[in-house]
Coordinates of C-alpha atoms in Angstrom, one line a residue:
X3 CA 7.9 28.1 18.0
X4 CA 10.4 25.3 18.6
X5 CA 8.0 22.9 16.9
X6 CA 7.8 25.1 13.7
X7 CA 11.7 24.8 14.2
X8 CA 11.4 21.4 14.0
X9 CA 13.5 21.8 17.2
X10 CA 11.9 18.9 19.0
X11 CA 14.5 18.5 21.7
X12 CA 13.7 22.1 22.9
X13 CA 10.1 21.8 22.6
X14 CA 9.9 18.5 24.8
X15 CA 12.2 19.8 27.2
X16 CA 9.9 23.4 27.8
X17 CA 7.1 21.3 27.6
X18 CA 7.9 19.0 30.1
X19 CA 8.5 22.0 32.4
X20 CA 5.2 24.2 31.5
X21 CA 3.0 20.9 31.9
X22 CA 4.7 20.2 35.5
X23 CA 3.9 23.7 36.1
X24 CA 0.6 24.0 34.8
X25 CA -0.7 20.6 36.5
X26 CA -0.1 22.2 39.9
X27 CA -2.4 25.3 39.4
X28 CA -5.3 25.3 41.5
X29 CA -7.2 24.2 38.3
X30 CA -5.5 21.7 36.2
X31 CA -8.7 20.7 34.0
X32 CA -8.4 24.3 32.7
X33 CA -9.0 24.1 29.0
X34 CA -5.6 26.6 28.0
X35 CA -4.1 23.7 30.0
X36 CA -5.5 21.0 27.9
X37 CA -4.5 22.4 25.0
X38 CA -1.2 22.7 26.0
X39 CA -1.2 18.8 26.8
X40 CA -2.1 18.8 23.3
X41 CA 0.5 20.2 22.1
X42 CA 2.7 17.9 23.9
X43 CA 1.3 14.7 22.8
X44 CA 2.0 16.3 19.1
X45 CA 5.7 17.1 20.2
X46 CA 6.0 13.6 21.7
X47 CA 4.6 12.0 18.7
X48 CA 6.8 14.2 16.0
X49 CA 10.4 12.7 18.3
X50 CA 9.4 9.5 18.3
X51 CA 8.0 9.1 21.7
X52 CA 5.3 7.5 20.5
X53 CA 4.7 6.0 24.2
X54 CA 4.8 9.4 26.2
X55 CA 2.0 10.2 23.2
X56 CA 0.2 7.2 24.5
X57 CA 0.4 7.9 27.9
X58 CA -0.5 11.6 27.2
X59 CA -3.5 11.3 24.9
X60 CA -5.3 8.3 27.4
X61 CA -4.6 11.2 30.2
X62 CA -5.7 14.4 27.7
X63 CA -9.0 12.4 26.3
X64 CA -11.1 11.9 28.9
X65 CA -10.3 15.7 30.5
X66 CA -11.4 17.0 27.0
X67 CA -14.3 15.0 26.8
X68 CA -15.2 16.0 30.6
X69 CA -14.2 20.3 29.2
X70 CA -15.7 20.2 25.7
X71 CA -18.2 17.3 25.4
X72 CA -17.4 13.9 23.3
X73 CA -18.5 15.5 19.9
X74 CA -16.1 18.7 20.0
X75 CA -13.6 19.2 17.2
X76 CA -10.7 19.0 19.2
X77 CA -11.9 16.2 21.5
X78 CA -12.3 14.1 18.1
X79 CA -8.9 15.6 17.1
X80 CA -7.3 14.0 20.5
X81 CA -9.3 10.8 19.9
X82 CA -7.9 10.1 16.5
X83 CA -4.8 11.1 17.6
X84 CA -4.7 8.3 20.5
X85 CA -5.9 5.8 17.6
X86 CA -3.4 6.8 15.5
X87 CA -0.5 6.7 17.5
X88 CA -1.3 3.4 18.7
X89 CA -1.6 2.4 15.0
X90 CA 1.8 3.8 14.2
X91 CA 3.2 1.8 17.5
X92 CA 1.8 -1.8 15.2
X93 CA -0.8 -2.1 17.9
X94 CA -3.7 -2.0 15.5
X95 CA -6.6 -3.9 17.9
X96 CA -6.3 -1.1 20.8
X97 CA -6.1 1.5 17.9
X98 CA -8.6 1.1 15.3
X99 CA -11.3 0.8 17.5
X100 CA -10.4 4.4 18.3
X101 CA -10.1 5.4 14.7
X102 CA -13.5 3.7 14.1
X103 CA -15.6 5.9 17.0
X104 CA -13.5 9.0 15.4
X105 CA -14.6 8.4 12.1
X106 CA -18.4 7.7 13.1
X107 CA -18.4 11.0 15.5
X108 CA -17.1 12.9 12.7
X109 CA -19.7 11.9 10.1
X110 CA -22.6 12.4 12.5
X111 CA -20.5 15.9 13.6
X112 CA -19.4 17.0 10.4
X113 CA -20.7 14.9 7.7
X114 CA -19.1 12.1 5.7
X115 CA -17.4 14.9 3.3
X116 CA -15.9 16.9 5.3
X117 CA -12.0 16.9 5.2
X118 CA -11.3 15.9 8.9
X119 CA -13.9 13.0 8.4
X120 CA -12.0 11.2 5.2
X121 CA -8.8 11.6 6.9
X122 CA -10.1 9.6 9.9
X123 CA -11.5 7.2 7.2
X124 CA -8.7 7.3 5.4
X125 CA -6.2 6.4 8.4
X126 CA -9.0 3.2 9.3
X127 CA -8.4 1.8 5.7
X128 CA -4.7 2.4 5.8
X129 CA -4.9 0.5 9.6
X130 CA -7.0 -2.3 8.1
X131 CA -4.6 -2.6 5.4
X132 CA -1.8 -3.1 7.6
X133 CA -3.2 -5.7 9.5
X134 CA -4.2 -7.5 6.5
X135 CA -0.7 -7.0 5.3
X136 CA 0.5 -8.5 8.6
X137 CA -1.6 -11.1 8.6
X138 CA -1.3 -12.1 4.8
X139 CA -4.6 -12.1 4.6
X140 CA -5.3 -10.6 1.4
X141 CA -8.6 -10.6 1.0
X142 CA -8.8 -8.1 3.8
X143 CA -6.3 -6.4 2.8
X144 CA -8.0 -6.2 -0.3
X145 CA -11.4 -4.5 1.1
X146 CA -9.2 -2.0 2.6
X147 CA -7.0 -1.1 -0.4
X148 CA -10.6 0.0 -1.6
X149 CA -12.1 1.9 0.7
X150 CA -8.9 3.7 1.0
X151 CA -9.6 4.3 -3.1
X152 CA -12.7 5.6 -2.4
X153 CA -11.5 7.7 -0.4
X154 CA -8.8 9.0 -3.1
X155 CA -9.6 8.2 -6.3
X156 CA -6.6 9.5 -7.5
X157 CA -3.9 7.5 -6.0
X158 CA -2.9 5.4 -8.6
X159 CA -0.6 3.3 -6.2
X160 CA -3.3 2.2 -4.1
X161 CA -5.2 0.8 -7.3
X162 CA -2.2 -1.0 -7.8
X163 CA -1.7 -2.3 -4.3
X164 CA -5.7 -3.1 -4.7
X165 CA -5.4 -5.6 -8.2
X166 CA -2.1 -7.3 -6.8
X167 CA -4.0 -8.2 -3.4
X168 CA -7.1 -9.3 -5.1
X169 CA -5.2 -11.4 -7.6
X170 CA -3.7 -13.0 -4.6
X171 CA -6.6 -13.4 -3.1
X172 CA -8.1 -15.7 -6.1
X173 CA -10.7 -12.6 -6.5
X174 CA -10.7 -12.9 -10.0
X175 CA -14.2 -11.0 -10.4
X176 CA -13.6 -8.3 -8.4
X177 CA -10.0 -7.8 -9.9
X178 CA -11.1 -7.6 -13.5
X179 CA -13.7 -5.2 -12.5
X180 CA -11.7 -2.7 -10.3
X181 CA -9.1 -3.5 -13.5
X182 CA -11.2 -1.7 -15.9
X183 CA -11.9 1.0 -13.9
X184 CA -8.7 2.2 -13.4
X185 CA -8.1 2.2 -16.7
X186 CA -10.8 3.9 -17.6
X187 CA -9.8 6.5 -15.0
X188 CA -6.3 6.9 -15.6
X189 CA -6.8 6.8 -19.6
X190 CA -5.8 10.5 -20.3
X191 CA -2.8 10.3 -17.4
X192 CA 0.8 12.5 -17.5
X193 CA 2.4 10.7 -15.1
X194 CA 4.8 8.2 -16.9
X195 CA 5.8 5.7 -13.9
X196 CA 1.3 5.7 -12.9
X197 CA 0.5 4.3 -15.9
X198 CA 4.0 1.9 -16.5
X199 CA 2.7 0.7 -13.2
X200 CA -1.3 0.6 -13.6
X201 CA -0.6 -1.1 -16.9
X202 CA 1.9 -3.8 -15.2
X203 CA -1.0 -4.6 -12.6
X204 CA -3.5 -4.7 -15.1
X205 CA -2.2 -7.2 -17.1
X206 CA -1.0 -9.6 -14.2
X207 CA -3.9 -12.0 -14.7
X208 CA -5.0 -12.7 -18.1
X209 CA -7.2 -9.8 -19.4
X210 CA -11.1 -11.2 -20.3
X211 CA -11.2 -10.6 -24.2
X212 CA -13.3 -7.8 -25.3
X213 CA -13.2 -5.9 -21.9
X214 CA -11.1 -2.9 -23.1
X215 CA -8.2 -3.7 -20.6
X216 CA -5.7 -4.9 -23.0
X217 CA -6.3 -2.3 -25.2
X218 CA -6.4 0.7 -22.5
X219 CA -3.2 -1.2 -20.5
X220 CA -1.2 -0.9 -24.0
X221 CA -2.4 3.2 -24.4
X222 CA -0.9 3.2 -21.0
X223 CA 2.2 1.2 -21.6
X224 CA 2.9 3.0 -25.0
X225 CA 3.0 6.3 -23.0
X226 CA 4.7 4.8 -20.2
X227 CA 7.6 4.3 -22.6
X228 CA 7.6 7.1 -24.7
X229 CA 7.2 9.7 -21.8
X230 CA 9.9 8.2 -19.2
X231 CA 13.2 8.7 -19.5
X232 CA 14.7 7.9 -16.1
X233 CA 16.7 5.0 -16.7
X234 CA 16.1 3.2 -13.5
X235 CA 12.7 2.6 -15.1
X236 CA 14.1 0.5 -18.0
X237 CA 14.2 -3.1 -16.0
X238 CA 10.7 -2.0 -15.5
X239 CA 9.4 -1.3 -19.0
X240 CA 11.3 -4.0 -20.5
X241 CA 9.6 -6.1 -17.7
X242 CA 6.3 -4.5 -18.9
X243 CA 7.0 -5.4 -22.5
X244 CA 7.6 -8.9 -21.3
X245 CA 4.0 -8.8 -19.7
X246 CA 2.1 -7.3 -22.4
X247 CA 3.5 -9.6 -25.7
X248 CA 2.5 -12.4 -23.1
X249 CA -1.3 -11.2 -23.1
X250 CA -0.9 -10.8 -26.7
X251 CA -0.2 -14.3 -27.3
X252 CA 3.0 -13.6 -29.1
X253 CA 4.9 -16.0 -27.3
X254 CA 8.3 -16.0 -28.8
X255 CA 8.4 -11.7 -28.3
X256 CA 7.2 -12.0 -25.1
X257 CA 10.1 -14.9 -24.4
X258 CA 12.8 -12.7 -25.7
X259 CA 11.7 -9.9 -23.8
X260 CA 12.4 -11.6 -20.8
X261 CA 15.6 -12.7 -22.0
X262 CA 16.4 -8.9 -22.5
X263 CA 15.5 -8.4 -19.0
X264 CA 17.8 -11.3 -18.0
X265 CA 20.7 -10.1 -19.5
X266 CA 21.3 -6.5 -18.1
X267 CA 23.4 -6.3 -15.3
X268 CA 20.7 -5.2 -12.7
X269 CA 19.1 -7.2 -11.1
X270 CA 16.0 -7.5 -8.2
X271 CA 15.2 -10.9 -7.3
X272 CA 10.9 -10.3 -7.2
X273 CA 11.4 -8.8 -10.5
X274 CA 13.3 -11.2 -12.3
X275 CA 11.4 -14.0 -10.7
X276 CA 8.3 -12.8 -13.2
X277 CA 10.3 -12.5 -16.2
X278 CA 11.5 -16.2 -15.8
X279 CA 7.6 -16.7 -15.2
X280 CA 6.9 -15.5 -18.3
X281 CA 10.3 -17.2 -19.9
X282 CA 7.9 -20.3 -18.2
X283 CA 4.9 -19.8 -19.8
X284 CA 6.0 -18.7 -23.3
X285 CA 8.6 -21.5 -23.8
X286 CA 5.4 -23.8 -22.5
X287 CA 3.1 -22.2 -25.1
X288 CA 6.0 -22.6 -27.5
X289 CA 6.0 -26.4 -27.2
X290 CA 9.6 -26.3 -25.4
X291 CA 9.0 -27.8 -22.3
X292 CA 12.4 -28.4 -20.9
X293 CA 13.1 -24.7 -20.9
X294 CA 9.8 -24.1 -19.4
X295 CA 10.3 -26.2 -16.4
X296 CA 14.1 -24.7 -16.2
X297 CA 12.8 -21.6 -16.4
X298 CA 10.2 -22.2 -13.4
X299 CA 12.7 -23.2 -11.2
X300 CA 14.6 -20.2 -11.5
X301 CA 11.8 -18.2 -11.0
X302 CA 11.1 -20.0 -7.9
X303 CA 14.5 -20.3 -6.5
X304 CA 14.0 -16.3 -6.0
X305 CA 10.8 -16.5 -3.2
X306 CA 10.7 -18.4 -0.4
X307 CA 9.1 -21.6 -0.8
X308 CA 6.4 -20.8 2.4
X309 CA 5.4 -18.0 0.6
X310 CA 4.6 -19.7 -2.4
X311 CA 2.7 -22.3 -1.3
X312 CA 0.4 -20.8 1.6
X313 CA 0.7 -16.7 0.8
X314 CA 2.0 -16.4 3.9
X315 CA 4.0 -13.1 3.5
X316 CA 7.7 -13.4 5.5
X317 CA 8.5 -9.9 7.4
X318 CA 11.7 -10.0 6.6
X319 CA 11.4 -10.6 2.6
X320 CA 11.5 -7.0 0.1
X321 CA 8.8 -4.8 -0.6
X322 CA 5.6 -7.2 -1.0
X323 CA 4.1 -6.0 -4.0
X324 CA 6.8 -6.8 -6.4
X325 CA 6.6 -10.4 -4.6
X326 CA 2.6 -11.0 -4.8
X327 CA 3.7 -10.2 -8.8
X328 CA 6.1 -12.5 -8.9
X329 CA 4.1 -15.4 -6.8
X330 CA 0.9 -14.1 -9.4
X331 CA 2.8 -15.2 -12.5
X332 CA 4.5 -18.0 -11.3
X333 CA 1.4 -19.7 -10.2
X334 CA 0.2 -19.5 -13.5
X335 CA 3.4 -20.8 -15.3
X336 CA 2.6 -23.7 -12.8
X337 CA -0.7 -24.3 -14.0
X338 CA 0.4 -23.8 -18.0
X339 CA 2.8 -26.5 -17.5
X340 CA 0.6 -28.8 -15.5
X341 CA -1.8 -28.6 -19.1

C-alpha cells in the first residue's frame, strides 16, 4: 500500500522489519516469504537503492529457482530484474548476461511474442546500446538501435538514433536502406516533431537519386512545418530547411537558410555547428571558397577536436545525437572543400 503511495520511505522501513522477521521463521525459503523479498528488491529499486536491489535479487534468485524451478514466471521476473538493475547501476558486463539467459528462457517459456519476452529483449538492445554509446563504438551501437526497432517499430526516435549511428559508423548501405524504410513507414504520420526529425535524419547523408527519400523526407518536412506550432521548434525547422535546399542542390537557399538560423538569438552549439556545415558546403558549391573555409572553422570551433577526429564521444559533451549530426555534416564540408 505504501508503494502504490509512492511512499517509499515507509515501505523500506516496514519492509526492512517484516523481512528481519520473516527470515527467522522456522522456514525462511517459504515461498509467501520470497515474494515478499520480492517486493523489497522492487521497493529498494523504486528509492534508488539500487545496491540493496543488488544484494537482494543475488540472495532472492537462487531461493526462487530452488521453490519454483529456473523456468517459472516469477523466477524469470527476479532474473531480469537482477540484470536490469545492474544495467541501470552502468555495470552492463555482469548485467546483460543476465538479461540474455532472461530473454532466452522466456522465448523457450513463453514464445518470442509474448509481452514479457520483448520487454526482456527490449531492455538487452537498450543495454547493448548503452555500451556502444559508452564506448563510442557506433557500429554496435548501431545493431542495437535495430533490434530495439524491431522490437517497436513505432518508435520513431530510435529510427533516428539508428541513421545518426550508422552514418557515424561509415555504414552507408545499411543507412540508406533503414532510411527508406522509415520513410516509407512513417509516410502518413500526425506527429509533427516525428517526422521534422525523421526527415532531418534522413537527409544527413546525401540521399541516392531516384530512391524516394528526398521526396518522402520533403512530404515529411512540409507537414513538419505546417502542423507545428510550438515555437521552440523553429531553430529546428529553419535547421531542417537548411538541410533539405542542401540536398536539393540549391546552394544559395540552402546558404541563406543557415544564415537565418545564425541570426536568431538562440542558440545550441551542436545545432549551429551544422548550419555553418552547410554555410561550408554551399558557399564551396557556390565557388566562394574563403567563406567556406571561415565557415568550417566555426562549425568546428563548436565540438571538441577528439571527437572529430576519432568519434570518440566525450561524457561530459550535450546530448550526442545532435553532435554525431553536427560531426556528420561537417565531415562532409571537409571533403567538399578538399575537391
Amino acid at each position: 500500500a505504501y508503494m502504490r503511495q509512492q511512499r517509499v520511505d515507509e515501505a523500506l522501513k516496514l519492509g526492512g522489519t517484516l523481512l528481519d522477521e520473516w527470515k527467522a521463521m522456522p522456514n525462511p525459503g517459504d515461498l509467501n516469504v520470497l515474494r515478499a523479498m520480492s517486493h523489497w528488491s522492487d521497493a529498494l529499486f523504486r528509492g534508488g537503492r539500487l545496491d540493496g536491489a543488488v544484494s537482494a535479487l543475488s540472495e532472492l534468485l537462487p531461493a526462487m529457482r530452488g521453490a519454483l524451478g529456473a523456468d517459472h514466471v516469477e523466477t524469470l521476473e527476479v532474473l531480469g530484474n537482477l540484470g536490469g538493475t545492474l544495467v541501470a547501476m552502468g555495470r552492463f558486463e555482469e548485467g546483460l548476461p543476465w538479461i540474455e539467459e532472461c530473454v532466452r528462457r522466456r522465448t523457450a517459456v513463453l514464445g518470442a511474442d509474448a509481452q514479457a519476452t520483448r520487454d526482456a529483449a527490449r531492455n538487452l538492445a537498450l543495454g547493448r546500446f548503452q555500451i556502444g554509446l559508452r564506448d563510442s563504438a557506433w557500429g554496435q551501437a548501431a545493431d542495437a538501435l535495430a533490434s530495439w526497432l524491431d522490437l517497436e517499430p513505432g518508435e520513431h526516435w530510435v529510427g533516428c538514433q539508428l541513421l545518426m549511428a550508422e552514418a557515424t559508423a561509415g555504414r552507408e548501405e545499411a543507412f540508406h536502406r533503414h532510411a527508406l524504410a522509415l520513410m516509407e513507414r512513417f509516410a502518413g504520420t500526425k506527429d509533427a516533431a516525428a517526422a521534422g526529425r525523421l526527415a532531418r535524419a534522413a537527409l544527413i547523408l546525401p540521399p541516392r537519386p531516384g530512391s524516394g527519400v528526398m521526396e518522402k523526407a520533403l512530404d515529411l518536412a512540409r507537414f513538419a512545418g505546417g502542423a507545428n506550432t510550438d515555437p521552440a521548434w523553429v531553430p529546428n525547422l529553419r535547421l531542417l530547411k537548411a538541410i533539405i535546399r542542401l540536398r536539393q542542390g540549391r546552394m544559395q537557399e540552402a546558404l541563406e537558410a543557415a544564415q537565418e538560423l545564425l541570426a536568431q538569438p538562440e542558440h545550441a552549439p551542436s545545432r549551429d555547428s551544422q548550419a555553418w556545415a552547410v554555410m561550408a558546403i554551399a558557399s564551396r558549391r557556390l565557388g566562394r571558397k574563403d567563406e567556406a573555409w571561415a565557415a568550417m572553422a566555426k562549425g568546428r570551433a563548436l565540438i571538441p577536436d577528439e571527437f572529430l577526429h576519432r568519434a570518440k564521444f566525450p561524457p561530459s559533451f550535450p546530448p550526442w545525437y545532435e553532435v554525431l549530426a553536427a560531426v556528420t555534416l561537417l565531415r562532409e564540408a571537409g571533403r567538399v572543400l578538399d575537391e
